[in-house]
Amino acid sequence: MKIAFIGLGDIGALMASHLAREPFDLTVWNRTASKAEEFARNHKARVAADPADAVSDAAVVITCLPSSVEVEAVLHGENGILEAMGKGSVLIDCTSGDPPTSRSIAAELGGRGVEFIDAPVSGGTTAAKSGTLTVMWGGEITVFERVRPVIEAFGKKIVHAGHVGSGDALKAVNNALLAVHILSAAEGLAILVKAGVEPKVALEVINASSGRSNSSENLIPQRVLTRAFPRTFRLALLEKDIAIAAVMAEDLDAKTPLISLTAERFHEAREKLGESTKIADVASVDDA
Ligand code: NDP
């Protein structure tokens, strides 16, 4: 099966590595060509000259880009994939995108006989490396069944979220909760340290009690207390996810003051620290 993979970033390159083997025939394209060339030195893959070249004979195209804005750019930009994708092919967008843009892309592709599913992932770079990502997808079951082996190559828990855009919606809210939990666990520990309780002792109790979260159980003990701070996920990407959730809430007229406040805090942090800062530079986080 001919596959094109577009976007060899922190997580995309690890996902693509599972497709660089039989029964797949992989072509990659990355904006910074040196990353694609390095990928092809280490894996069985052809490097395409441009996005259109990557997808022209592919049955399945995967995009893994920062946001839906870049997916639109790869579709419509110079040598874009919209014109080049063959009738009957499928675009799986693994970007943590935004639901309205995914719906509009699906409609545009549908008019040209190309299918679309949004399929963002969670589990971070660790699960991407081991091919055990959680994949939440939105779209038609008949389309999913055609591409199931591709998604199973990098996913372990694979869940149908609903119609197109539902995977993006679920991903945005999951990451908004992650962000809320990071802030709340950090605030709670800050109080306890000031009150003279050792962080390790505090976490031992919290993690055996009802205040626990993935932040308290995994992220803070493994990455902050150890001072390991692995750099796996850009702050700007988490900020983008919470912003998608905040906009969804507004559009749906849901009252979400905690998510709004967290979105503001992460926005401030990204403004101060810049686009390329990874979460580990601020505090440690993964499982995005
Ligand atoms: P990175 O920032 O590491 O990589 C982004 C990729 O997109 C790079 O290949 C980059 O190319 C490419 N790109 C950026 N802008 C453009 C553009 N205008 N046109 C074409 N290509 C472009 O992101 P990640 O790999 O970390 O994340 C990808 C997606 O997966 C995001 O939506 C993120 O939220 C999600 N995600 C990430 C996780 C993680 O742990 N990292 C976990 C779960 C989801 P170039 O090399 O040239 O910069």
Short mmCIF file of C-alpha atoms and ligand atoms in Angstrom, two decimals:
data_model
loop_
_atom_site.label_atom_id
_atom_site.label_comp_id
_atom_site.label_asym_id
_atom_site.label_seq_id
_atom_site.Cartn_x
_atom_site.Cartn_y
_atom_site.Cartn_z
CA MET A 1 0.00 0.00 0.00
CA LYS A 2 1.50 3.34 -1.06
CA ILE A 3 1.58 5.84 1.81
CA ALA A 4 2.66 9.48 1.85
CA PHE A 5 3.60 11.03 5.21
CA ILE A 6 3.82 14.81 5.47
CA GLY A 7 5.33 16.41 8.59
CA LEU A 8 8.29 14.70 10.25
CA GLY A 9 8.26 16.68 13.51
CA ASP A 10 8.76 15.43 17.07
CA ILE A 11 5.88 12.97 16.86
CA GLY A 12 5.37 12.66 13.08
CA ALA A 13 8.81 11.14 12.43
CA LEU A 14 8.23 8.49 15.10
CA MET A 15 4.81 7.64 13.67
CA ALA A 16 6.15 7.46 10.12
CA SER A 17 8.88 5.03 11.22
CA HIS A 18 6.19 2.35 11.73
CA LEU A 19 5.11 2.74 8.10
CA ALA A 20 8.58 2.36 6.62
CA ARG A 21 8.16 -1.38 6.19
CA GLU A 22 6.07 -4.03 4.44
CA PRO A 23 3.23 -4.04 3.54
CA PHE A 24 3.62 -0.28 3.19
CA ASP A 25 5.55 1.63 0.56
CA LEU A 26 6.40 4.95 2.17
CA THR A 27 7.15 8.37 0.70
CA VAL A 28 7.90 11.29 3.03
CA TRP A 29 7.93 15.04 2.65
CA ASN A 30 9.01 17.61 5.22
CA ARG A 31 9.22 21.39 4.87
CA THR A 32 12.81 21.31 6.09
CA ALA A 33 14.22 18.83 3.57
CA SER A 34 17.20 17.79 5.71
CA LYS A 35 14.83 16.12 8.20
CA ALA A 36 13.25 14.03 5.43
CA GLU A 37 16.69 13.09 4.11
CA GLU A 38 17.82 12.05 7.57
CA PHE A 39 14.63 10.00 7.97
CA ALA A 40 15.30 8.22 4.67
CA ARG A 41 18.88 7.45 5.70
CA ASN A 42 17.52 5.54 8.70
CA HIS A 43 14.32 4.09 7.26
CA LYS A 44 13.02 2.56 4.04
CA ALA A 45 11.36 5.60 2.47
CA ARG A 46 11.50 7.76 -0.65
CA VAL A 47 11.93 11.52 -0.17
CA ALA A 48 9.51 13.52 -2.31
CA ALA A 49 10.50 16.79 -3.96
CA ASP A 50 7.33 18.56 -2.85
CA PRO A 51 3.92 17.75 -1.28
CA ALA A 52 2.25 17.08 -4.66
CA ASP A 53 5.03 14.67 -5.64
CA ALA A 54 4.61 12.86 -2.29
CA VAL A 55 0.90 12.17 -2.73
CA SER A 56 0.47 11.74 -6.48
CA ASP A 57 0.32 7.93 -6.43
CA ALA A 58 -0.49 7.38 -2.73
CA ALA A 59 -3.56 5.44 -1.63
CA VAL A 60 -3.28 7.00 1.84
CA VAL A 61 -1.84 10.37 2.82
CA ILE A 62 -1.05 11.24 6.44
CA THR A 63 -0.51 14.79 7.62
CA CYS A 64 1.00 15.51 11.06
CA LEU A 65 1.44 19.28 11.25
CA PRO A 66 1.23 21.82 14.08
CA SER A 67 -2.37 22.92 13.44
CA SER A 68 -5.13 22.96 10.82
CA VAL A 69 -3.65 26.21 9.46
CA GLU A 70 -0.59 24.32 8.19
CA VAL A 71 -2.79 21.48 6.87
CA GLU A 72 -4.68 24.06 4.80
CA ALA A 73 -1.34 25.47 3.60
CA VAL A 74 -0.13 22.04 2.47
CA LEU A 75 -3.45 21.44 0.70
CA HIS A 76 -3.65 24.77 -1.11
CA GLY A 77 -0.08 26.12 -1.19
CA GLU A 78 2.50 25.80 -3.94
CA ASN A 79 2.59 22.20 -5.19
CA GLY A 80 -0.24 21.53 -2.80
CA ILE A 81 -1.79 18.12 -2.28
CA LEU A 82 -5.41 19.03 -3.09
CA GLU A 83 -4.88 18.90 -6.84
CA ALA A 84 -2.48 15.97 -6.65
CA MET A 85 -4.38 13.43 -4.54
CA GLY A 86 -5.95 10.70 -6.63
CA LYS A 87 -9.67 9.92 -6.67
CA GLY A 88 -10.42 7.19 -4.12
CA SER A 89 -7.44 8.04 -1.91
CA VAL A 90 -7.79 8.92 1.80
CA LEU A 91 -6.30 11.78 3.81
CA ILE A 92 -5.75 10.88 7.46
CA ASP A 93 -5.01 14.09 9.34
CA CYS A 94 -3.14 13.22 12.56
CA THR A 95 -2.64 16.88 13.40
CA SER A 96 -4.39 17.98 16.60
CA GLY A 97 -6.54 20.21 14.43
CA ASP A 98 -9.70 22.24 14.88
CA PRO A 99 -13.11 20.75 14.11
CA PRO A 100 -14.54 23.42 11.75
CA THR A 101 -11.43 23.41 9.54
CA SER A 102 -11.41 19.61 9.41
CA ARG A 103 -15.08 19.63 8.37
CA SER A 104 -14.40 22.15 5.63
CA ILE A 105 -11.37 20.16 4.37
CA ALA A 106 -13.48 16.97 4.34
CA ALA A 107 -16.16 18.72 2.27
CA GLU A 108 -13.62 20.13 -0.18
CA LEU A 109 -11.88 16.77 -0.63
CA GLY A 110 -15.21 14.95 -0.82
CA GLY A 111 -16.11 17.03 -3.86
CA ARG A 112 -13.04 15.62 -5.59
CA GLY A 113 -13.64 11.98 -4.63
CA VAL A 114 -11.05 11.98 -1.83
CA GLU A 115 -12.01 10.77 1.66
CA PHE A 116 -10.94 12.42 4.94
CA ILE A 117 -10.71 11.41 8.55
CA ASP A 118 -9.31 13.47 11.43
CA ALA A 119 -7.20 11.21 13.62
CA PRO A 120 -5.25 13.08 16.28
CA VAL A 121 -3.16 11.03 18.68
CA SER A 122 -2.21 10.99 22.34
CA GLY A 123 0.47 9.26 24.35
CA GLY A 124 3.35 11.54 23.46
CA THR A 125 6.65 10.60 21.88
CA THR A 126 7.04 7.53 24.12
CA ALA A 127 3.90 5.87 22.75
CA ALA A 128 4.73 7.08 19.23
CA LYS A 129 8.09 5.31 19.45
CA SER A 130 6.56 2.03 20.57
CA GLY A 131 3.62 2.29 18.13
CA THR A 132 1.10 2.34 20.97
CA LEU A 133 -0.54 5.73 20.52
CA THR A 134 -4.15 6.34 21.35
CA VAL A 135 -5.92 7.47 18.18
CA MET A 136 -9.27 9.28 18.31
CA TRP A 137 -10.76 9.56 14.86
CA GLY A 138 -13.74 11.25 13.28
CA GLY A 139 -15.41 10.22 10.04
CA GLU A 140 -17.12 7.35 8.26
CA ILE A 141 -16.55 3.78 9.45
CA THR A 142 -16.30 2.52 5.85
CA VAL A 143 -13.40 4.93 5.24
CA PHE A 144 -11.70 3.93 8.50
CA GLU A 145 -11.91 0.24 7.60
CA ARG A 146 -9.98 0.92 4.39
CA VAL A 147 -7.11 2.54 6.30
CA ARG A 148 -7.29 0.50 9.52
CA PRO A 149 -3.90 -1.29 8.98
CA VAL A 150 -2.20 2.09 8.56
CA ILE A 151 -3.58 3.47 11.82
CA GLU A 152 -2.92 0.19 13.62
CA ALA A 153 0.75 0.47 12.64
CA PHE A 154 1.21 3.32 15.13
CA GLY A 155 -1.94 3.11 17.28
CA LYS A 156 -3.00 0.74 20.04
CA LYS A 157 -6.20 2.16 21.47
CA ILE A 158 -8.17 3.35 18.46
CA VAL A 159 -11.50 4.99 19.16
CA HIS A 160 -14.22 6.30 16.85
CA ALA A 161 -15.17 9.70 18.27
CA GLY A 162 -18.02 10.43 15.82
CA HIS A 163 -18.42 12.46 12.64
CA VAL A 164 -15.54 14.38 11.02
CA GLY A 165 -14.06 16.86 13.51
CA SER A 166 -14.97 14.78 16.58
CA GLY A 167 -11.43 13.43 16.93
CA ASP A 168 -10.13 17.00 16.96
CA ALA A 169 -12.77 18.03 19.50
CA LEU A 170 -11.91 15.16 21.84
CA LYS A 171 -8.19 15.82 21.53
CA ALA A 172 -8.58 19.55 22.28
CA VAL A 173 -10.63 18.90 25.41
CA ASN A 174 -8.27 16.14 26.59
CA ASN A 175 -5.34 18.53 26.28
CA ALA A 176 -7.27 21.33 27.96
CA LEU A 177 -7.74 18.96 30.91
CA LEU A 178 -4.04 18.10 30.82
CA ALA A 179 -3.21 21.81 31.02
CA VAL A 180 -5.67 22.39 33.88
CA HIS A 181 -4.19 19.43 35.78
CA ILE A 182 -0.62 20.66 35.28
CA LEU A 183 -1.52 24.07 36.70
CA SER A 184 -3.63 22.74 39.57
CA ALA A 185 -1.06 20.11 40.64
CA ALA A 186 1.69 22.75 40.49
CA GLU A 187 -0.35 25.19 42.60
CA GLY A 188 -1.18 22.50 45.16
CA LEU A 189 2.45 21.43 45.49
CA ALA A 190 3.59 25.06 45.78
CA ILE A 191 1.28 25.52 48.78
CA LEU A 192 2.49 22.31 50.39
CA VAL A 193 6.18 23.13 49.93
CA LYS A 194 5.57 26.53 51.56
CA ALA A 195 3.78 24.72 54.38
CA GLY A 196 6.91 22.61 54.90
CA VAL A 197 5.77 19.33 53.29
CA GLU A 198 8.32 17.56 51.07
CA PRO A 199 7.06 17.31 47.43
CA LYS A 200 7.79 13.57 47.39
CA VAL A 201 5.74 13.04 50.54
CA ALA A 202 2.95 15.24 49.19
CA LEU A 203 2.78 13.23 45.95
CA GLU A 204 2.87 9.91 47.81
CA VAL A 205 -0.33 10.89 49.61
CA ILE A 206 -2.05 12.72 46.74
CA ASN A 207 -1.40 9.77 44.43
CA ALA A 208 -3.04 7.40 46.90
CA SER A 209 -5.95 9.83 47.29
CA SER A 210 -8.60 11.58 45.26
CA GLY A 211 -6.54 14.61 44.21
CA ARG A 212 -4.37 12.62 41.84
CA SER A 213 -4.06 13.14 38.08
CA ASN A 214 -1.65 12.11 35.32
CA SER A 215 0.34 15.21 36.23
CA SER A 216 0.75 14.15 39.86
CA GLU A 217 1.14 10.43 39.11
CA ASN A 218 3.53 10.56 36.15
CA LEU A 219 4.63 13.93 34.87
CA ILE A 220 5.78 15.65 38.05
CA PRO A 221 7.45 12.61 39.71
CA GLN A 222 9.16 11.38 36.53
CA ARG A 223 10.15 14.69 35.02
CA VAL A 224 10.11 17.52 37.52
CA LEU A 225 11.29 15.92 40.77
CA THR A 226 14.02 14.07 38.86
CA ARG A 227 14.97 17.35 37.08
CA ALA A 228 15.02 15.31 33.83
CA PHE A 229 12.76 17.78 31.94
CA PRO A 230 12.71 15.89 28.61
CA ARG A 231 11.89 18.20 25.68
CA THR A 232 9.17 16.44 23.69
CA PHE A 233 6.24 18.81 23.17
CA ARG A 234 6.17 22.46 22.16
CA LEU A 235 4.42 24.84 24.54
CA ALA A 236 2.83 26.54 21.49
CA LEU A 237 1.11 23.25 20.59
CA LEU A 238 -0.47 22.81 24.01
CA GLU A 239 -1.50 26.48 23.96
CA LYS A 240 -3.12 25.84 20.54
CA ASP A 241 -5.04 22.81 21.88
CA ILE A 242 -6.48 24.71 24.86
CA ALA A 243 -7.40 27.60 22.59
CA ILE A 244 -9.33 25.19 20.32
CA ALA A 245 -11.22 23.89 23.38
CA ALA A 246 -11.94 27.45 24.56
CA VAL A 247 -13.29 28.45 21.13
CA MET A 248 -15.40 25.28 20.97
CA ALA A 249 -16.90 26.16 24.36
CA GLU A 250 -17.71 29.65 23.15
CA ASP A 251 -19.27 28.39 19.91
CA LEU A 252 -21.35 25.85 21.82
CA ASP A 253 -22.29 28.39 24.49
CA ALA A 254 -20.80 26.23 27.26
CA LYS A 255 -19.58 27.99 30.40
CA THR A 256 -15.97 26.92 31.00
CA PRO A 257 -14.19 29.48 33.21
CA LEU A 258 -11.41 27.07 34.23
CA ILE A 259 -10.53 26.26 30.63
CA SER A 260 -10.64 29.97 29.72
CA LEU A 261 -8.33 30.90 32.59
CA THR A 262 -5.90 28.09 31.72
CA ALA A 263 -5.96 29.15 28.05
CA GLU A 264 -5.01 32.70 29.15
CA ARG A 265 -2.14 31.45 31.34
CA PHE A 266 -0.68 29.26 28.58
CA HIS A 267 -1.08 32.09 26.08
CA GLU A 268 0.89 34.40 28.40
CA ALA A 269 3.58 31.73 28.85
CA ARG A 270 3.97 31.20 25.09
CA GLU A 271 4.07 34.97 24.44
CA LYS A 272 6.90 35.26 26.95
CA LEU A 273 8.84 32.16 25.97
CA GLY A 274 8.30 31.94 22.20
CA GLU A 275 7.27 29.45 19.51
CA SER A 276 10.06 26.92 19.87
CA THR A 277 10.00 26.56 23.66
CA LYS A 278 9.13 23.05 24.75
CA ILE A 279 7.03 22.35 27.79
CA ALA A 280 10.07 20.91 29.56
CA ASP A 281 11.56 24.40 29.60
CA VAL A 282 8.65 25.56 31.74
CA ALA A 283 7.78 22.38 33.63
CA SER A 284 7.84 18.85 32.38
CA VAL A 285 4.93 17.40 30.44
CA ASP A 286 4.17 14.73 27.90
CA ASP A 287 1.28 12.39 27.23
CA ALA A 288 -0.12 15.22 25.18
P1 NDP B 1 6.59 19.77 15.63
O1 NDP B 1 6.49 21.21 15.87
O2 NDP B 1 7.72 19.00 16.23
O3 NDP B 1 6.65 19.47 14.04
C1 NDP B 1 5.78 20.12 13.16
C2 NDP B 1 5.96 19.59 11.76
O4 NDP B 1 5.14 20.37 10.88
C3 NDP B 1 7.38 19.69 11.22
O5 NDP B 1 7.59 18.62 10.35
C4 NDP B 1 7.34 21.02 10.47
O6 NDP B 1 8.31 21.11 9.45
C5 NDP B 1 5.97 20.95 9.86
N1 NDP B 1 5.46 22.26 9.49
C6 NDP B 1 5.29 23.34 10.30
N2 NDP B 1 4.76 24.37 9.62
C7 NDP B 1 4.61 23.94 8.34
C8 NDP B 1 4.12 24.54 7.14
N3 NDP B 1 3.66 25.80 7.13
N4 NDP B 1 4.11 23.79 6.02
C9 NDP B 1 4.57 22.53 6.01
N5 NDP B 1 5.04 21.90 7.10
C10 NDP B 1 5.05 22.60 8.25
O7 NDP B 1 5.18 19.14 16.03
P2 NDP B 1 4.88 17.69 16.62
O8 NDP B 1 5.42 16.67 15.72
O9 NDP B 1 5.22 17.66 18.06
O10 NDP B 1 3.28 17.72 16.57
C11 NDP B 1 2.55 17.50 15.37
C12 NDP B 1 1.07 17.44 15.76
O11 NDP B 1 0.87 16.36 16.68
C13 NDP B 1 0.57 18.70 16.46
O12 NDP B 1 -0.74 18.98 16.09
C14 NDP B 1 0.66 18.34 17.94
O13 NDP B 1 -0.26 19.10 18.72
C15 NDP B 1 0.31 16.86 17.89
N6 NDP B 1 0.83 16.07 19.00
C16 NDP B 1 2.16 16.17 19.40
C17 NDP B 1 2.61 15.40 20.48
C18 NDP B 1 4.03 15.44 20.96
O14 NDP B 1 4.31 14.81 22.00
N7 NDP B 1 4.96 16.10 20.29
C19 NDP B 1 1.70 14.50 21.19
C20 NDP B 1 0.36 14.42 20.63
C21 NDP B 1 -0.05 15.21 19.60
P3 NDP B 1 9.78 21.67 9.76
O15 NDP B 1 10.59 20.46 10.11
O16 NDP B 1 10.20 22.31 8.49
O17 NDP B 1 9.68 22.65 10.90
#
